Short mmCIF file of C-alpha atoms in Angstrom, two decimals:
data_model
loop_
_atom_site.label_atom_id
_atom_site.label_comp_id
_atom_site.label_asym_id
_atom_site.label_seq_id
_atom_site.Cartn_x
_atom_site.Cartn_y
_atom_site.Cartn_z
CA UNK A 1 0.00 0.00 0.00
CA UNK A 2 2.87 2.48 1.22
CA UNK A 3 4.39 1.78 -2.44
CA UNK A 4 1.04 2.09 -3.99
CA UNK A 5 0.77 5.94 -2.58
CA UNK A 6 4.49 6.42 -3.59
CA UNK A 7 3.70 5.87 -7.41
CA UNK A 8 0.19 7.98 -7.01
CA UNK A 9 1.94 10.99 -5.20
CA UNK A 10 4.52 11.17 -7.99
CA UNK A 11 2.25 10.77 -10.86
CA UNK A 12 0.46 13.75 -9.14
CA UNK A 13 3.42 15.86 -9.39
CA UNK A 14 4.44 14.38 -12.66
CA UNK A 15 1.14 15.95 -13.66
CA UNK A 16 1.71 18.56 -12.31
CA UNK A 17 5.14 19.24 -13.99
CA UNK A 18 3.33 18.54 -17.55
CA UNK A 19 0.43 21.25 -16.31
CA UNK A 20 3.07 23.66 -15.67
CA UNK A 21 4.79 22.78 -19.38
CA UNK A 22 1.73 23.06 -21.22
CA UNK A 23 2.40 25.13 -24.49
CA UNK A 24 0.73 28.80 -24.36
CA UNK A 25 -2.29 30.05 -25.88
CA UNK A 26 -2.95 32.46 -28.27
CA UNK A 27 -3.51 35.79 -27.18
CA UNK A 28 -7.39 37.53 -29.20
CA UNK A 29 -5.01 39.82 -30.90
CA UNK A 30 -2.95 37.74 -32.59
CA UNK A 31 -5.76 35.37 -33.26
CA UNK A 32 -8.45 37.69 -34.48
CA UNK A 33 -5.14 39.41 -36.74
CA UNK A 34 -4.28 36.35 -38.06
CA UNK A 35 -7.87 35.38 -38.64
CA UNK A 36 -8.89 38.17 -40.39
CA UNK A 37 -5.15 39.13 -42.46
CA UNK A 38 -4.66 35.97 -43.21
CA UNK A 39 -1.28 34.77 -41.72
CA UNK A 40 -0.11 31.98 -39.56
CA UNK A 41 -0.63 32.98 -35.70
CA UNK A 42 2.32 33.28 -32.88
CA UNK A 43 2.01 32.57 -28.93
CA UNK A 44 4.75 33.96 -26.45
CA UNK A 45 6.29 36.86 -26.16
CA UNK A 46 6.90 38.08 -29.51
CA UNK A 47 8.63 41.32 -30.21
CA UNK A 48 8.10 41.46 -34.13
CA UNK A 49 8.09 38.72 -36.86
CA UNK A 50 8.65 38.48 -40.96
CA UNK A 51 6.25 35.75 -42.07
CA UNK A 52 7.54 35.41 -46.18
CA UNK A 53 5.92 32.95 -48.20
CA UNK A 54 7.97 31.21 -51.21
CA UNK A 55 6.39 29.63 -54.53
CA UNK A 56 8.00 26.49 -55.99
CA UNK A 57 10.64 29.39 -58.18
CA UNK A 58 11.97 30.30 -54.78
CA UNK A 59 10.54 33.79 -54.98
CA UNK A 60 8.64 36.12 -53.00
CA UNK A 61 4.55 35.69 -53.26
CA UNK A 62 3.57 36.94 -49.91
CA UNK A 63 5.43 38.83 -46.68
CA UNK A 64 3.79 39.84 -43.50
CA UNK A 65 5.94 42.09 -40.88
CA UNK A 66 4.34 42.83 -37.71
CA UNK A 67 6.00 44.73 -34.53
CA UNK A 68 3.89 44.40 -31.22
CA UNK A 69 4.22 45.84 -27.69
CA UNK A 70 4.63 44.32 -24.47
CA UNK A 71 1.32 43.51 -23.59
CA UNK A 72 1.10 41.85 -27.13
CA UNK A 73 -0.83 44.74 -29.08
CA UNK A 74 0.47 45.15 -32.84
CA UNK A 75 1.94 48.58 -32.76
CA UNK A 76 2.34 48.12 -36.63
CA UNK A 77 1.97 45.39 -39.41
CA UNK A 78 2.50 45.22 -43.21
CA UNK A 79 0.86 43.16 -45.38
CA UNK A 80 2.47 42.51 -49.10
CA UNK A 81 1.12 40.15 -51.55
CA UNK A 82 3.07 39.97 -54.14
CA UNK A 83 1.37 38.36 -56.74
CA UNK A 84 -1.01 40.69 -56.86
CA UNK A 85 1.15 43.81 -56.64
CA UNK A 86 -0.65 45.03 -53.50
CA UNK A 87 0.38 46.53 -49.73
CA UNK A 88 -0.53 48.03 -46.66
CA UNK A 89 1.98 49.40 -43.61
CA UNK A 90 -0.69 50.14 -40.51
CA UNK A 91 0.43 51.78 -37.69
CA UNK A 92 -1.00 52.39 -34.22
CA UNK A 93 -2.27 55.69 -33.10
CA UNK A 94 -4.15 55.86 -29.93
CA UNK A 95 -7.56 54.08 -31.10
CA UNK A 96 -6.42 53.57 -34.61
CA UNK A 97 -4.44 51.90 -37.45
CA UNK A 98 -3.14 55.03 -39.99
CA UNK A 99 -1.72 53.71 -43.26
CA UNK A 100 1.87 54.61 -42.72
CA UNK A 101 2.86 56.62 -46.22
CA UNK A 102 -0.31 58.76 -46.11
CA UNK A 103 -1.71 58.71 -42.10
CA UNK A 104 -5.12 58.15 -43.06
CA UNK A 105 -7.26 56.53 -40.46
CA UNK A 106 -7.70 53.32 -41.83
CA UNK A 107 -9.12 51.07 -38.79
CA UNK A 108 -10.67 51.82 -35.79
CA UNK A 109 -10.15 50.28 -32.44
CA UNK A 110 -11.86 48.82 -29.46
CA UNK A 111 -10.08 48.54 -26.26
CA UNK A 112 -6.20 49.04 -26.36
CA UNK A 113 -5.49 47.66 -29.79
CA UNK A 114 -8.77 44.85 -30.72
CA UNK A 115 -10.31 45.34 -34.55
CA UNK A 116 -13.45 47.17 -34.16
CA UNK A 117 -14.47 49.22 -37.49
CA UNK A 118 -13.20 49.59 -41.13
CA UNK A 119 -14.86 52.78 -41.90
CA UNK A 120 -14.26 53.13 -45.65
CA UNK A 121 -16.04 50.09 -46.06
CA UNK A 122 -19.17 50.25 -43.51
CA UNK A 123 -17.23 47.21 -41.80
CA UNK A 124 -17.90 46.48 -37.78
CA UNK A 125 -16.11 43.92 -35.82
CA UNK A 126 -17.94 41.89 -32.89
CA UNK A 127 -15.89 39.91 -29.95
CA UNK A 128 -16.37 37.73 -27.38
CA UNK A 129 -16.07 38.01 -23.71
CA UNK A 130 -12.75 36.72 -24.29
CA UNK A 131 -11.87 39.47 -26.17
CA UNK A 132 -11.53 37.56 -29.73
CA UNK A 133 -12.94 38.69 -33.03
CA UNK A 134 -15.87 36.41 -33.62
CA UNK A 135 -18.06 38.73 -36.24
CA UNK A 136 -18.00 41.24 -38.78
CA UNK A 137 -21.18 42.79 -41.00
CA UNK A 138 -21.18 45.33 -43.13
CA UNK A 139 -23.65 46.41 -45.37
CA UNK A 140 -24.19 43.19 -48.05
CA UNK A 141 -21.59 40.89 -46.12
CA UNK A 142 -21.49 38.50 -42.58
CA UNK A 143 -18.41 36.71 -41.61
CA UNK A 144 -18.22 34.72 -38.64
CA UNK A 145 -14.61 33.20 -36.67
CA UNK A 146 -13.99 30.20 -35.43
CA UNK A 147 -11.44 29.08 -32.81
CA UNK A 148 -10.26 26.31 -30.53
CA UNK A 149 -10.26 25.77 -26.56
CA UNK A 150 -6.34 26.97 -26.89
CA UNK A 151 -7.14 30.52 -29.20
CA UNK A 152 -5.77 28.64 -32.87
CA UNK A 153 -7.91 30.22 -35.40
CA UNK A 154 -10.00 27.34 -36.93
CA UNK A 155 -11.24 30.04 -39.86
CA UNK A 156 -14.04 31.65 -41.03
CA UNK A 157 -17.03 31.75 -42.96
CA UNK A 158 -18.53 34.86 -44.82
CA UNK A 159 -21.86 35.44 -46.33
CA UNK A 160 -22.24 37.98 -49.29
CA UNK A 161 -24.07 38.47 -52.14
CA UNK A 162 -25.59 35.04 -51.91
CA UNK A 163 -22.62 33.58 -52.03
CA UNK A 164 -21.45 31.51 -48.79
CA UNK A 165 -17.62 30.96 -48.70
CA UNK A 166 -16.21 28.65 -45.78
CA UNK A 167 -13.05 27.77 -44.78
CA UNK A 168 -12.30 25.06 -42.06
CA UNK A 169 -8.55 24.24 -40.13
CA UNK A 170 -7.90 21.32 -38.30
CA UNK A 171 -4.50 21.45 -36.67
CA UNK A 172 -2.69 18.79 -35.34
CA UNK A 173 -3.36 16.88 -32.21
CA UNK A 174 -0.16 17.59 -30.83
CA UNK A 175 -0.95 21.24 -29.00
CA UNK A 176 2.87 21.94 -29.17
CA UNK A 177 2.31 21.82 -33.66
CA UNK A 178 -1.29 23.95 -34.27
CA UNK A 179 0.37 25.15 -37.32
CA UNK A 180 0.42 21.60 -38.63
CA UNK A 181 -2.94 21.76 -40.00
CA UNK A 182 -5.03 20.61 -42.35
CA UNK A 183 -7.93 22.84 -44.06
CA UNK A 184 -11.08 23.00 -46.79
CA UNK A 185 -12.38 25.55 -48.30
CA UNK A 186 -16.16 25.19 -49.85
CA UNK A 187 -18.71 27.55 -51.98
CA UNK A 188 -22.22 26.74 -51.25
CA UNK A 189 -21.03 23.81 -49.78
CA UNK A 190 -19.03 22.70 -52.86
CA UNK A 191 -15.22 22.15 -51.98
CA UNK A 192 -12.73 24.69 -53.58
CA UNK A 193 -9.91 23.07 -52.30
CA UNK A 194 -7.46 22.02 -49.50
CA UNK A 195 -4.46 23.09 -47.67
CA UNK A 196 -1.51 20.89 -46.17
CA UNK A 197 0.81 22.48 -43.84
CA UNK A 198 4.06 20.96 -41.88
CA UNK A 199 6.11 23.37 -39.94
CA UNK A 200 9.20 23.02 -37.91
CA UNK A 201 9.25 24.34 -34.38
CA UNK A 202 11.37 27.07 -31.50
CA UNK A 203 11.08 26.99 -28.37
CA UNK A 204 7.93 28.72 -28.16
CA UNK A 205 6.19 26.15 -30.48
CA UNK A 206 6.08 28.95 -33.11
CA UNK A 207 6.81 27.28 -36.56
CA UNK A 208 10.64 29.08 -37.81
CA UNK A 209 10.04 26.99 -41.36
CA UNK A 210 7.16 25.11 -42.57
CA UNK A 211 5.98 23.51 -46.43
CA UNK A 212 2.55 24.32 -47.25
CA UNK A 213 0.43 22.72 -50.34
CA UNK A 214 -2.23 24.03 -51.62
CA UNK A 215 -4.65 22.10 -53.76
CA UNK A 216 -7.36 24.00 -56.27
CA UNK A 217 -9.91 21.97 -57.05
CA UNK A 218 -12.37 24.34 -59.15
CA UNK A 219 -10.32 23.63 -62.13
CA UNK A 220 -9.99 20.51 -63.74
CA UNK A 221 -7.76 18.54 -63.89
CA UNK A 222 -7.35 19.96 -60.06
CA UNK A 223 -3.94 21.63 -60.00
CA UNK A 224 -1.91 21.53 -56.86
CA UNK A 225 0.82 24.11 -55.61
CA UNK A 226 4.07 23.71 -53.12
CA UNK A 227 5.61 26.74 -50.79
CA UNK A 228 7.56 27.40 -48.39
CA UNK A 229 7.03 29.53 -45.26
CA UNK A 230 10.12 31.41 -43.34
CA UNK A 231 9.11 32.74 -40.12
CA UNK A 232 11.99 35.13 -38.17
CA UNK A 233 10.84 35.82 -34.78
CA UNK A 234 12.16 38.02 -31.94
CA UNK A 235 10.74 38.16 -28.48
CA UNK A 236 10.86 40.40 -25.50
#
């Protein structure tokens, strides 16, 4: 018996140990960012980040730079897609996000630095009692987030012009490789196409590299694309 409560008392701290371990979450703002922006989320303590995304050529399709405070807040982010020849540089100021070349509000702000209205576009964001984004409607358009017990962004689905576009994550089991994911993507219910991601991991259990393959299935023959996703991270 006296070996019996041995072996229970140090599976309790055992427990315990893997308790104290367990991976962190993912703060709303970084969630609800990468939700809406479209870029793989970070936990921890991150300072700023370069997120570039490489086609099969080796070149530059996408890049996303953000800088955040402290207390996790993105004091500024760019987002460049390449392929499409377009960019944005926000940066805070007090309740907003000014485009950085011409300082025109762009995005107002609820709280210290949450996504609450896109004025240009008649665009309001909801959250939770959590704090994460988990709505938007504007005028002819719905979208509604999705995320997990641990903050990973499981997508989104937006309603517009009859039109009904979905797009659903699983990540991995492991909680230590979310950005190991798999995802679908469906109009009117009829699948688009899917996503394959593998990353490689820091200390933080942010992915540093990762290969990503997309397949498009409203073409046929269904055509299916390789890239690869750098990630350099500095934390406070």
């Amino acid at each position: 018996m006296k070996k019996l409560a041995v072996m229970i008392a140090l599976a309790s701290v055992l427990a315990g140990c893997d308790n104290a371990s367990a991976p962190l979450s993912f703060t709303p703002e970084m969630a609800s960012f990468s939700n809406e922006f479209d870029f793989d989320p970070l936990r921890g303590p991150v300072k700023d980040f370069t997120q570039t995304l490489f086609n099969e050529k080796g070149e530059v399709s996408k890049r996303v730079t953000g800088t955040l405070s402290a207390e996790g807040c993105f004091d500024k982010l760019e987002l460049h897609d390449l392929d499409a020849n377009t960019g944005v540089a926000l940066v805070l100021d007090a309740n907003f996000y000014l485009d950085a070349e011409t300082q025109q509000q762009k995005i107002k702000l609820q709280g210290k630095c949450q996504l609450a209205e896109l004025p240009s576009a008649g665009v309001t964001w909801d959250t939770d009692d959590k704090g994460f984004i988990v709505s938007a409607h504007g005028k002819e358009m719905e979208v509604n987030y999705r995320y997990d017990a641990d903050g990973y962004p499981l997508g989104k689905t937006t309603k517009a012009g009859g039109q009904q576009l979905s797009v659903a994550a699983t990540p991995s089991k492991d909680k230590r490789k979310k950005l190991d994911y798999s995802a679908v993507s469906l109009l009117n219910e009829k699948q688009l196409g899917t996503v394959q991601q593998r990353c490689e991991y820091d200390g933080y259990d942010n992915p540093v590299s990762c290969d990503l393959s997309i397949k498009d299935e409203s073409v046929k023959p269904a055509v299916e694309r390789k890239f690869t996703i750098k990630n350099s991270i500095d934390y406070y």
